[in-house]
GROMACS .gro file of C-alpha atoms in nm:
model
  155
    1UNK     CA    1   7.169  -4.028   7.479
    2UNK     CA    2   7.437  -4.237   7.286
    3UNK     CA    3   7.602  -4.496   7.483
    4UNK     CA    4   8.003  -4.482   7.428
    5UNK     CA    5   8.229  -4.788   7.383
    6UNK     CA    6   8.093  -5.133   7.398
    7UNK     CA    7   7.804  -5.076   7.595
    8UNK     CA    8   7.597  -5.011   7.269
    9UNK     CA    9   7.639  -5.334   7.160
   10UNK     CA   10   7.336  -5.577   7.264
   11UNK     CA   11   7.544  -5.909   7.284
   12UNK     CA   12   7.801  -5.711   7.491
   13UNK     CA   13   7.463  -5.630   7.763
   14UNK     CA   14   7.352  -5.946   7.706
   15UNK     CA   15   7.707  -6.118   7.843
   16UNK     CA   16   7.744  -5.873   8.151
   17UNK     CA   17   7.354  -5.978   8.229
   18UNK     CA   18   7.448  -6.348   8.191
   19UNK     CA   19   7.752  -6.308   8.440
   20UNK     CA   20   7.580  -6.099   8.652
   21UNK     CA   21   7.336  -6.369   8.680
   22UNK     CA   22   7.602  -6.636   8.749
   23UNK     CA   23   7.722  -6.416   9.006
   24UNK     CA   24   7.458  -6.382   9.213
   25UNK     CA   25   7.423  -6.760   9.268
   26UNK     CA   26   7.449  -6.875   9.628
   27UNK     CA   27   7.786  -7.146   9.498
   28UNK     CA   28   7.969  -6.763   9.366
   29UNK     CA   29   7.920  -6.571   9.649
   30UNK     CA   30   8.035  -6.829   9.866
   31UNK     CA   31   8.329  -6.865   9.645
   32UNK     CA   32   8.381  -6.445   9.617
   33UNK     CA   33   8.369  -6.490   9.997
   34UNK     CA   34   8.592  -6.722  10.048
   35UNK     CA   35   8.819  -6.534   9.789
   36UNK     CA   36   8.776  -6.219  10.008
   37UNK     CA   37   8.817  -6.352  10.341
   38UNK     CA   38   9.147  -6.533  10.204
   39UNK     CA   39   9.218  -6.175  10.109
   40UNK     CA   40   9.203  -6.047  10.400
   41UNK     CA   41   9.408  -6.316  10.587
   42UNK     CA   42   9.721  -6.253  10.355
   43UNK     CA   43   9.732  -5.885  10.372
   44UNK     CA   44   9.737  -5.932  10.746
   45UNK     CA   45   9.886  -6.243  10.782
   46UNK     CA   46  10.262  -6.110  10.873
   47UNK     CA   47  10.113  -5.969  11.187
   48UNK     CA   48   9.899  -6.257  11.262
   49UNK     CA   49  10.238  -6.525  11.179
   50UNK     CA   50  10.445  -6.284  11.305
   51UNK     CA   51  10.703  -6.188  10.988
   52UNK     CA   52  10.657  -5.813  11.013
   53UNK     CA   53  11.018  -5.802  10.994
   54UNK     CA   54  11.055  -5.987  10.663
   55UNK     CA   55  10.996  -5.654  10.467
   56UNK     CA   56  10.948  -5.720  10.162
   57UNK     CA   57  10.726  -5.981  10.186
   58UNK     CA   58  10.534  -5.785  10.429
   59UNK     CA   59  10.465  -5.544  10.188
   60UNK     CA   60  10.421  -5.785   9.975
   61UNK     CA   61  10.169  -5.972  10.132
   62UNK     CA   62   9.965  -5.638  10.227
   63UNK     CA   63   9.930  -5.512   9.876
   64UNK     CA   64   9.859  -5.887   9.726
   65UNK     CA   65   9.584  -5.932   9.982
   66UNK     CA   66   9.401  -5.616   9.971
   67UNK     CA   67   9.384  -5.642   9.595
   68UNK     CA   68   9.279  -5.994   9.612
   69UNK     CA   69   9.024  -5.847   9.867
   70UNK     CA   70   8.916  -5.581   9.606
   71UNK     CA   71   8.888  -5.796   9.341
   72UNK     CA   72   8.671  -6.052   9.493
   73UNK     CA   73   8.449  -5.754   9.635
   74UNK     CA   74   8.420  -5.644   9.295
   75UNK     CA   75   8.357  -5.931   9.095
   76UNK     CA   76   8.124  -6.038   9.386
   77UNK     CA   77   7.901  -5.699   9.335
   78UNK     CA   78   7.938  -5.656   9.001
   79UNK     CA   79   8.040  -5.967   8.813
   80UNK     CA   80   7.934  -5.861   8.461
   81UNK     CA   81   8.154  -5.595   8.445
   82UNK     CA   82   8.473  -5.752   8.608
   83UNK     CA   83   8.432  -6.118   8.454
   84UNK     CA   84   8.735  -5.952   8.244
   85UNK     CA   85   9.012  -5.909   8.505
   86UNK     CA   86   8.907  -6.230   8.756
   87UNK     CA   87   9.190  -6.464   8.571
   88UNK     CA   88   9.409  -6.188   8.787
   89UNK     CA   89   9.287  -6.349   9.117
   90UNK     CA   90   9.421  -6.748   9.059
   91UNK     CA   91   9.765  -6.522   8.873
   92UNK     CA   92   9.768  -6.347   9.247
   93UNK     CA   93   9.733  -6.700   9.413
   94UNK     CA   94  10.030  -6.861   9.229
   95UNK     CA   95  10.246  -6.529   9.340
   96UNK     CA   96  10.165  -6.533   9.710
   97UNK     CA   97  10.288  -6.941   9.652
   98UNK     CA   98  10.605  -6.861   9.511
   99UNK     CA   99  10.672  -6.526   9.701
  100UNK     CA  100  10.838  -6.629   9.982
  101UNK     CA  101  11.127  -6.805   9.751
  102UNK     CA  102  11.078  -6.524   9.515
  103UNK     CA  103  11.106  -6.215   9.776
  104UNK     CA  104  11.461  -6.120   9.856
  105UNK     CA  105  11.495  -6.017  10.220
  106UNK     CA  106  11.583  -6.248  10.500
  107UNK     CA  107  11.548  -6.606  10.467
  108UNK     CA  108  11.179  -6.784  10.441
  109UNK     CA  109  11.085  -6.983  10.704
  110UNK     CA  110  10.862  -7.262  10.799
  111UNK     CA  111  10.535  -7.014  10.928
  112UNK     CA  112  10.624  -6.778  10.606
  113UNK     CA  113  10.597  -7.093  10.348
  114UNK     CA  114  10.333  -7.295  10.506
  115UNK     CA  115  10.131  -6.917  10.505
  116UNK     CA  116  10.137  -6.787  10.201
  117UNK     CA  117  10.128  -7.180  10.041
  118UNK     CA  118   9.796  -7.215  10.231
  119UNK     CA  119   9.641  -6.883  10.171
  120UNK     CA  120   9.786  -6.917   9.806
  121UNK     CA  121   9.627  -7.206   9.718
  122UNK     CA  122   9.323  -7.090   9.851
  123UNK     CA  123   9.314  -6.783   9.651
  124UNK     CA  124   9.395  -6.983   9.348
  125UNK     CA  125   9.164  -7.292   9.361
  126UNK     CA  126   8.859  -7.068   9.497
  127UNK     CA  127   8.979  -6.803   9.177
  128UNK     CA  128   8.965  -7.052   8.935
  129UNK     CA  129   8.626  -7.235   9.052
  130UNK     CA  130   8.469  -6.848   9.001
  131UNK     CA  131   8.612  -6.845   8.660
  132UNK     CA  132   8.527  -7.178   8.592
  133UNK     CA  133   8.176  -7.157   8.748
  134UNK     CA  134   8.090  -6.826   8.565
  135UNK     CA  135   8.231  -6.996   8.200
  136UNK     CA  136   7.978  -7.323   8.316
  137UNK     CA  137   7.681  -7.121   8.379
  138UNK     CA  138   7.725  -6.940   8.042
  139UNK     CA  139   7.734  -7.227   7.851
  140UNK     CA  140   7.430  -7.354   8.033
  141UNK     CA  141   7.245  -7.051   7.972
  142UNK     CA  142   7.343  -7.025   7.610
  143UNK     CA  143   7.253  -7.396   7.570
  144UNK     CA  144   6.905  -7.291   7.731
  145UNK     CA  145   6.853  -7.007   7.495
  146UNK     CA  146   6.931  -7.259   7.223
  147UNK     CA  147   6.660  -7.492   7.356
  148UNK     CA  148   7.001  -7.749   7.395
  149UNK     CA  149   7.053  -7.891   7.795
  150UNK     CA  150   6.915  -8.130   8.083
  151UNK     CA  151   6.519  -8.047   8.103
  152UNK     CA  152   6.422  -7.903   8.393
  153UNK     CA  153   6.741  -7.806   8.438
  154UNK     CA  154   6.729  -7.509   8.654
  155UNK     CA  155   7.031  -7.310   8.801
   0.00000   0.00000   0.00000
């Protein structure tokens, strides 16, 4: 049977292996954890803070979270194959930041900002360290194929 698309390709295999690898780490599930439980918190953070009536960034906050949650459940399953669309989780971070200024509706206020700020950030710094983590271990591992790195160096 032929494979279709890229999956043919050996370095292409070879890459999802590598970040499937780096994805099973203990420091990357704790991170797609994190990422997830942050998730979580915004999409039902309006009930929580108490800003159901702020619709729009009710909403906005529900769909944001559960596809923060997704993606973190995703990449922390099957990191090899969604490596490509984790720089959307830190992009999601930086919008549940701004969204409060952003969001027309009623007014922000204090518990609105300081939420979505928090739980922004979050999403964002614990994002990046995935992406950042999973670009790390590939270098290490290339390095290691290349005979090139700290010996002994084990991740």
């Amino acid at each position: 049977m032929v494979q279709p698309g890229l999956a043919r390709r050996p370095d292409v295999t070879k890459l999802r292996q590598t970040y499937d690898r780096a994805g099973s780490t203990a420091p990357a599930q704790v991170m797609d954890a994190v990422t997830l439980l942050a998730g979580l918190y915004l999409a039902i953070s309006p009930w929580i803070v108490g800003f159901t009536g702020f619709g729009g960034l009710t909403v906005n906050n529900l769909i944001v979270g559960l596809v923060v949650t997704a993606l973190a459940l995703s990449c922390a399953s099957a990191f090899g194959r969604t490596y490509g669309v984790s720089w959307v989780t830190p992009v999601l971070g930086v919008w549940a930041i701004i969204a409060p200024w952003v969001i027309r509706g009623q007014p922000a206020t204090t518990a609105t900002i300081w939420n979505n700020v928090v739980t922004g950030a979050v999403i964002f710094l614990f994002g990046l360290g995935a992406l950042a983590f999973a670009a790390n271990y590939r270098q290490h591992e290339h390095g290691r194929r290349r005979g090139v790195g700290a010996p002994g160096g084990e991740w």
